[in-house]
PDB file of C-alpha atoms and ligand atoms in Angstrom:
ATOM      1  CA  MET A 685     128.826 106.298 115.673  1.00 94.00           C
ATOM      2  CA  GLU A 686     125.188 107.088 114.813  1.00 98.00           C
ATOM      3  CA  LYS A 687     123.401 104.629 112.521  1.00 98.00           C
ATOM      4  CA  THR A 688     120.133 104.699 110.578  1.00 98.00           C
ATOM      5  CA  TYR A 689     117.999 102.222 108.683  1.00 98.00           C
ATOM      6  CA  LEU A 690     117.244 103.154 105.077  1.00 98.00           C
ATOM      7  CA  MET A 691     115.207 100.991 102.721  1.00 98.00           C
ATOM      8  CA  ILE A 692     114.620 101.438  99.005  1.00 98.00           C
ATOM      9  CA  LYS A 693     111.018 100.347  98.625  1.00 98.00           C
ATOM     10  CA  PRO A 694     109.755  97.977  95.871  1.00 98.00           C
ATOM     11  CA  ASP A 695     108.986 100.941  93.570  1.00 98.00           C
ATOM     12  CA  GLY A 696     112.567 102.220  93.841  1.00 98.00           C
ATOM     13  CA  VAL A 697     113.956  98.757  93.074  1.00 98.00           C
ATOM     14  CA  GLN A 698     111.657  98.387  90.043  1.00 98.00           C
ATOM     15  CA  ARG A 699     112.538 101.861  88.799  1.00 98.00           C
ATOM     16  CA  ASN A 700     116.280 101.139  88.804  1.00 98.00           C
ATOM     17  CA  VAL A 701     117.327 103.851  91.245  1.00 98.00           C
ATOM     18  CA  ILE A 702     119.178 101.680  93.799  1.00 98.00           C
ATOM     19  CA  GLY A 703     122.573 102.747  92.453  1.00 98.00           C
ATOM     20  CA  GLU A 704     121.631 106.418  92.203  1.00 98.00           C
ATOM     21  CA  ILE A 705     120.324 106.510  95.772  1.00 98.00           C
ATOM     22  CA  VAL A 706     123.284 104.610  97.236  1.00 98.00           C
ATOM     23  CA  SER A 707     125.571 106.986  95.340  1.00 98.00           C
ATOM     24  CA  ARG A 708     123.991 110.063  96.940  1.00 98.00           C
ATOM     25  CA  PHE A 709     124.593 108.815 100.477  1.00 98.00           C
ATOM     26  CA  GLU A 710     128.118 107.656  99.590  1.00 97.00           C
ATOM     27  CA  LYS A 711     129.033 110.990  98.048  1.00 97.00           C
ATOM     28  CA  LYS A 712     127.616 112.821 101.060  1.00 97.00           C
ATOM     29  CA  GLY A 713     130.264 111.129 103.180  1.00 97.00           C
ATOM     30  CA  PHE A 714     128.172 108.560 105.051  1.00 97.00           C
ATOM     31  CA  GLN A 715     129.384 104.991 105.422  1.00 97.00           C
ATOM     32  CA  LEU A 716     127.442 101.913 104.314  1.00 98.00           C
ATOM     33  CA  VAL A 717     127.765  99.261 107.043  1.00 98.00           C
ATOM     34  CA  GLY A 718     125.119  96.758 105.911  1.00 98.00           C
ATOM     35  CA  ALA A 719     123.016  96.104 102.806  1.00 98.00           C
ATOM     36  CA  LYS A 720     120.898  93.397 101.196  1.00 98.00           C
ATOM     37  CA  LEU A 721     118.207  92.895  98.594  1.00 98.00           C
ATOM     38  CA  MET A 722     115.383  91.048 100.307  1.00 98.00           C
ATOM     39  CA  GLN A 723     111.739  90.082 100.165  1.00 98.00           C
ATOM     40  CA  VAL A 724     109.912  91.433 103.246  1.00 98.00           C
ATOM     41  CA  THR A 725     107.394  89.030 104.815  1.00 98.00           C
ATOM     42  CA  LYS A 726     103.940  90.177 105.938  1.00 98.00           C
ATOM     43  CA  GLU A 727     104.945  89.592 109.585  1.00 98.00           C
ATOM     44  CA  THR A 728     108.080  91.732 109.261  1.00 98.00           C
ATOM     45  CA  ALA A 729     106.157  94.470 107.420  1.00 98.00           C
ATOM     46  CA  GLU A 730     103.512  94.603 110.162  1.00 98.00           C
ATOM     47  CA  LEU A 731     106.200  94.816 112.827  1.00 98.00           C
ATOM     48  CA  HIS A 732     108.154  97.514 110.977  1.00 98.00           C
ATOM     49  CA  TYR A 733     105.053  99.651 110.390  1.00 97.00           C
ATOM     50  CA  ALA A 734     103.397  98.853 113.773  1.00 96.00           C
ATOM     51  CA  GLU A 735     103.078 102.584 114.604  1.00 95.00           C
ATOM     52  CA  HIS A 736     100.676 102.932 111.654  1.00 96.00           C
ATOM     53  CA  LYS A 737      98.455  99.923 112.364  1.00 95.00           C
ATOM     54  CA  GLU A 738      95.360 102.024 113.123  1.00 96.00           C
ATOM     55  CA  ARG A 739      95.799 104.203 110.032  1.00 96.00           C
ATOM     56  CA  PRO A 740      93.425 103.618 107.076  1.00 95.00           C
ATOM     57  CA  PHE A 741      96.335 102.980 104.712  1.00 94.00           C
ATOM     58  CA  PHE A 742      98.003 100.294 106.880  1.00 96.00           C
ATOM     59  CA  GLY A 743      96.787  97.352 104.769  1.00 96.00           C
ATOM     60  CA  GLU A 744      97.920  99.006 101.543  1.00 96.00           C
ATOM     61  CA  LEU A 745     101.265  99.902 103.096  1.00 97.00           C
ATOM     62  CA  VAL A 746     101.931  96.292 104.130  1.00 98.00           C
ATOM     63  CA  ASP A 747     100.766  94.970 100.730  1.00 98.00           C
ATOM     64  CA  PHE A 748     103.007  97.455  98.950  1.00 98.00           C
ATOM     65  CA  ILE A 749     106.171  96.876 100.967  1.00 98.00           C
ATOM     66  CA  THR A 750     105.783  93.094 100.478  1.00 98.00           C
ATOM     67  CA  SER A 751     104.949  93.394  96.750  1.00 98.00           C
ATOM     68  CA  GLY A 752     108.546  92.934  95.563  1.00 98.00           C
ATOM     69  CA  PRO A 753     112.118  93.062  96.808  1.00 98.00           C
ATOM     70  CA  VAL A 754     113.410  95.987  98.855  1.00 98.00           C
ATOM     71  CA  PHE A 755     117.024  97.120  99.250  1.00 98.00           C
ATOM     72  CA  ALA A 756     117.677  97.266 103.007  1.00 98.00           C
ATOM     73  CA  MET A 757     120.625  99.330 104.232  1.00 98.00           C
ATOM     74  CA  VAL A 758     122.310 100.558 107.388  1.00 98.00           C
ATOM     75  CA  TRP A 759     124.243 103.817 107.081  1.00 98.00           C
ATOM     76  CA  GLN A 760     126.564 105.364 109.623  1.00 98.00           C
ATOM     77  CA  GLY A 761     127.796 108.910 110.227  1.00 97.00           C
ATOM     78  CA  GLU A 762     127.499 112.027 112.326  1.00 97.00           C
ATOM     79  CA  GLY A 763     123.856 113.152 112.346  1.00 98.00           C
ATOM     80  CA  VAL A 764     122.961 110.522 109.728  1.00 98.00           C
ATOM     81  CA  ILE A 765     119.398 109.960 111.026  1.00 98.00           C
ATOM     82  CA  ALA A 766     118.222 113.553 110.528  1.00 98.00           C
ATOM     83  CA  THR A 767     120.387 114.281 107.486  1.00 98.00           C
ATOM     84  CA  ALA A 768     119.171 111.169 105.663  1.00 98.00           C
ATOM     85  CA  ARG A 769     115.562 112.300 106.289  1.00 98.00           C
ATOM     86  CA  GLN A 770     116.434 115.663 104.733  1.00 98.00           C
ATOM     87  CA  MET A 771     118.054 113.965 101.756  1.00 98.00           C
ATOM     88  CA  MET A 772     114.901 111.811 101.338  1.00 98.00           C
ATOM     89  CA  GLY A 773     112.552 114.805 101.358  1.00 98.00           C
ATOM     90  CA  LYS A 774     108.993 115.132 102.634  1.00 98.00           C
ATOM     91  CA  THR A 775     106.828 111.988 102.884  1.00 98.00           C
ATOM     92  CA  ASN A 776     104.603 113.156 100.014  1.00 98.00           C
ATOM     93  CA  PRO A 777     106.713 113.528  96.849  1.00 98.00           C
ATOM     94  CA  LYS A 778     104.373 116.341  95.755  1.00 98.00           C
ATOM     95  CA  GLU A 779     105.793 118.402  98.650  1.00 98.00           C
ATOM     96  CA  ALA A 780     109.342 117.046  98.539  1.00 98.00           C
ATOM     97  CA  ALA A 781     111.918 119.533  97.276  1.00 98.00           C
ATOM     98  CA  PRO A 782     113.797 118.930  94.046  1.00 98.00           C
ATOM     99  CA  GLY A 783     117.200 117.510  94.888  1.00 98.00           C
ATOM    100  CA  THR A 784     115.732 115.119  97.438  1.00 98.00           C
ATOM    101  CA  VAL A 785     115.196 111.430  96.642  1.00 98.00           C
ATOM    102  CA  ARG A 786     111.403 111.687  96.832  1.00 98.00           C
ATOM    103  CA  GLY A 787     111.387 115.084  95.112  1.00 98.00           C
ATOM    104  CA  ASP A 788     113.430 113.734  92.218  1.00 98.00           C
ATOM    105  CA  PHE A 789     111.991 110.227  91.797  1.00 98.00           C
ATOM    106  CA  GLY A 790     108.563 110.002  93.459  1.00 98.00           C
ATOM    107  CA  VAL A 791     105.125 111.187  92.360  1.00 98.00           C
ATOM    108  CA  THR A 792     102.608 109.838  94.909  1.00 97.00           C
ATOM    109  CA  VAL A 793     102.717 109.289  98.693  1.00 96.00           C
ATOM    110  CA  GLY A 794     101.898 105.589  98.333  1.00 95.00           C
ATOM    111  CA  LYS A 795     104.972 105.024  96.164  1.00 97.00           C
ATOM    112  CA  ASN A 796     107.583 107.309  97.676  1.00 98.00           C
ATOM    113  CA  ILE A 797     110.708 105.281  96.871  1.00 98.00           C
ATOM    114  CA  ILE A 798     112.513 105.200 100.220  1.00 98.00           C
ATOM    115  CA  HIS A 799     112.067 104.678 103.952  1.00 98.00           C
ATOM    116  CA  GLY A 800     114.304 106.190 106.621  1.00 98.00           C
ATOM    117  CA  SER A 801     114.248 105.929 110.422  1.00 98.00           C
ATOM    118  CA  ASP A 802     112.748 109.036 112.048  1.00 98.00           C
ATOM    119  CA  SER A 803     114.590 108.943 115.421  1.00 98.00           C
ATOM    120  CA  ALA A 804     117.379 107.198 117.314  1.00 98.00           C
ATOM    121  CA  GLU A 805     114.828 104.840 118.899  1.00 98.00           C
ATOM    122  CA  SER A 806     113.295 103.969 115.499  1.00 98.00           C
ATOM    123  CA  ALA A 807     116.743 103.425 114.000  1.00 98.00           C
ATOM    124  CA  GLU A 808     117.744 100.975 116.718  1.00 98.00           C
ATOM    125  CA  ARG A 809     114.410  99.150 116.492  1.00 98.00           C
ATOM    126  CA  GLU A 810     114.366  98.964 112.681  1.00 98.00           C
ATOM    127  CA  ILE A 811     118.022  97.903 112.306  1.00 98.00           C
ATOM    128  CA  ALA A 812     117.294  95.021 114.710  1.00 98.00           C
ATOM    129  CA  ILE A 813     114.211  94.003 112.685  1.00 98.00           C
ATOM    130  CA  PHE A 814     116.049  93.801 109.371  1.00 98.00           C
ATOM    131  CA  PHE A 815     119.655  92.909 110.242  1.00 98.00           C
ATOM    132  CA  LYS A 816     121.451  90.378 112.412  1.00 98.00           C
ATOM    133  CA  GLU A 817     124.449  91.674 114.348  1.00 96.00           C
ATOM    134  CA  GLU A 818     126.838  89.690 112.132  1.00 97.00           C
ATOM    135  CA  GLU A 819     125.420  91.263 108.955  1.00 98.00           C
ATOM    136  CA  LEU A 820     126.753  94.677 109.983  1.00 98.00           C
ATOM    137  CA  VAL A 821     130.417  95.451 109.465  1.00 97.00           C
ATOM    138  CA  SER A 822     132.790  97.835 111.150  1.00 94.00           C
ATOM    139  CA  TYR A 823     135.618  99.206 109.046  1.00 94.00           C
ATOM    140  CA  THR A 824     137.821 102.242 108.673  1.00 92.00           C
ATOM    141  CA  LYS A 825     137.646 104.338 105.531  1.00 90.00           C
ATOM    142  CA  LEU A 826     140.695 106.416 104.717  1.00 88.00           C
ATOM    143  CA  MET A 827     138.328 109.013 103.230  1.00 87.00           C
ATOM    144  CA  ASP A 828     136.875 109.664 106.694  1.00 90.00           C
ATOM    145  CA  GLU A 829     139.732 111.969 107.629  1.00 92.00           C
ATOM    146  CA  TRP A 830     138.568 114.205 104.756  1.00 93.00           C
ATOM    147  CA  VAL A 831     134.947 114.120 105.993  1.00 95.00           C
ATOM    148  CA  TYR A 832     135.518 114.751 109.702  1.00 95.00           C
TER     149      TYR A 832
HETATM  150  P1  RTP B1520     108.772 106.254 105.972  1.00 82.88           P
HETATM  151  O1  RTP B1520     108.351 105.763 107.334  1.00 82.88           O
HETATM  152  O2  RTP B1520     108.379 105.342 104.840  1.00 82.88           O
HETATM  153  O3  RTP B1520     110.220 106.647 105.918  1.00 82.88           O
HETATM  154  O4  RTP B1520     107.987 107.588 105.654  1.00 82.88           O
HETATM  155  P2  RTP B1520     107.708 108.798 106.620  1.00 82.88           P
HETATM  156  O5  RTP B1520     108.326 108.577 107.966  1.00 82.88           O
HETATM  157  O6  RTP B1520     108.108 110.019 105.860  1.00 82.88           O
HETATM  158  O7  RTP B1520     106.154 108.741 106.715  1.00 82.88           O
HETATM  159  P3  RTP B1520     105.217 107.954 107.752  1.00 82.88           P
HETATM  160  O8  RTP B1520     104.281 108.911 108.328  1.00 82.88           O
HETATM  161  O9  RTP B1520     106.046 107.111 108.669  1.00 82.88           O
HETATM  162  O10 RTP B1520     104.393 107.016 106.771  1.00 82.88           O
HETATM  163  C1  RTP B1520     104.904 105.756 106.384  1.00 82.88           C
HETATM  164  C2  RTP B1520     104.602 105.511 104.944  1.00 82.88           C
HETATM  165  O11 RTP B1520     103.211 105.318 104.790  1.00 82.88           O
HETATM  166  C3  RTP B1520     102.821 105.762 103.508  1.00 82.88           C
HETATM  167  N1  RTP B1520     101.740 106.700 103.647  1.00 82.88           N
HETATM  168  N2  RTP B1520     100.664 106.633 102.912  1.00 82.88           N
HETATM  169  N3  RTP B1520      98.126 107.060 101.811  1.00 82.88           N
HETATM  170  C4  RTP B1520      98.602 107.908 102.713  1.00 82.88           C
HETATM  171  O12 RTP B1520      97.994 108.901 103.045  1.00 82.88           O
HETATM  172  C5  RTP B1520      99.895 107.635 103.291  1.00 82.88           C
HETATM  173  N4  RTP B1520     100.483 108.327 104.260  1.00 82.88           N
HETATM  174  C6  RTP B1520     101.670 107.724 104.485  1.00 82.88           C
HETATM  175  C7  RTP B1520     104.006 106.403 102.841  1.00 82.88           C
HETATM  176  O13 RTP B1520     104.578 105.481 101.933  1.00 82.88           O
HETATM  177  C8  RTP B1520     104.937 106.666 104.003  1.00 82.88           C
HETATM  178  O14 RTP B1520     106.273 106.668 103.582  1.00 82.88           O
HETATM  179 MG1   MG B1521     108.067 106.821 109.102  1.00 82.88          MG
END
């Protein structure tokens, strides 16, 4: 089953929206298969955001993501990578639609509450950066027969 890496950034943790965000993905019908509150190291941040290393905001991005704990998650479900991106909304909260996580909780692009993998390749890469195999669980939810 398809999996994606979602991460509530330090601003989302500080603003007490972990529960609200987890609730949205749960209610949608996706399955949480891994989660932890963690402090990201500079090395891990640089690896995670490697695609942006030439961008002018790279230093700020790394400083921000390491500025406090993040809530790292792996979610599973049909089409979860693309659907989670839709539920997050556009990168810049000023353009993100109401009803999306960034549209509802974010104000500026630098503090946009949540990260989500943008492709199958990114998801696989990012899950491996943040989670060990044994930190992910596989379980059956009775509710699934009412989702699929
Ligand atoms: P993310 O990786 O966090 O899920 O966000 P994204 O795919 O929607 O956006 P991406 O282009 O990958 O940018 C990564 C993060 O960098 C910050 N950013 N700052 N100051 C700026 O102009 C700027 N542009 C991007 C955002 O926090 C964005 O989420
Ligand atoms: Mg991205």
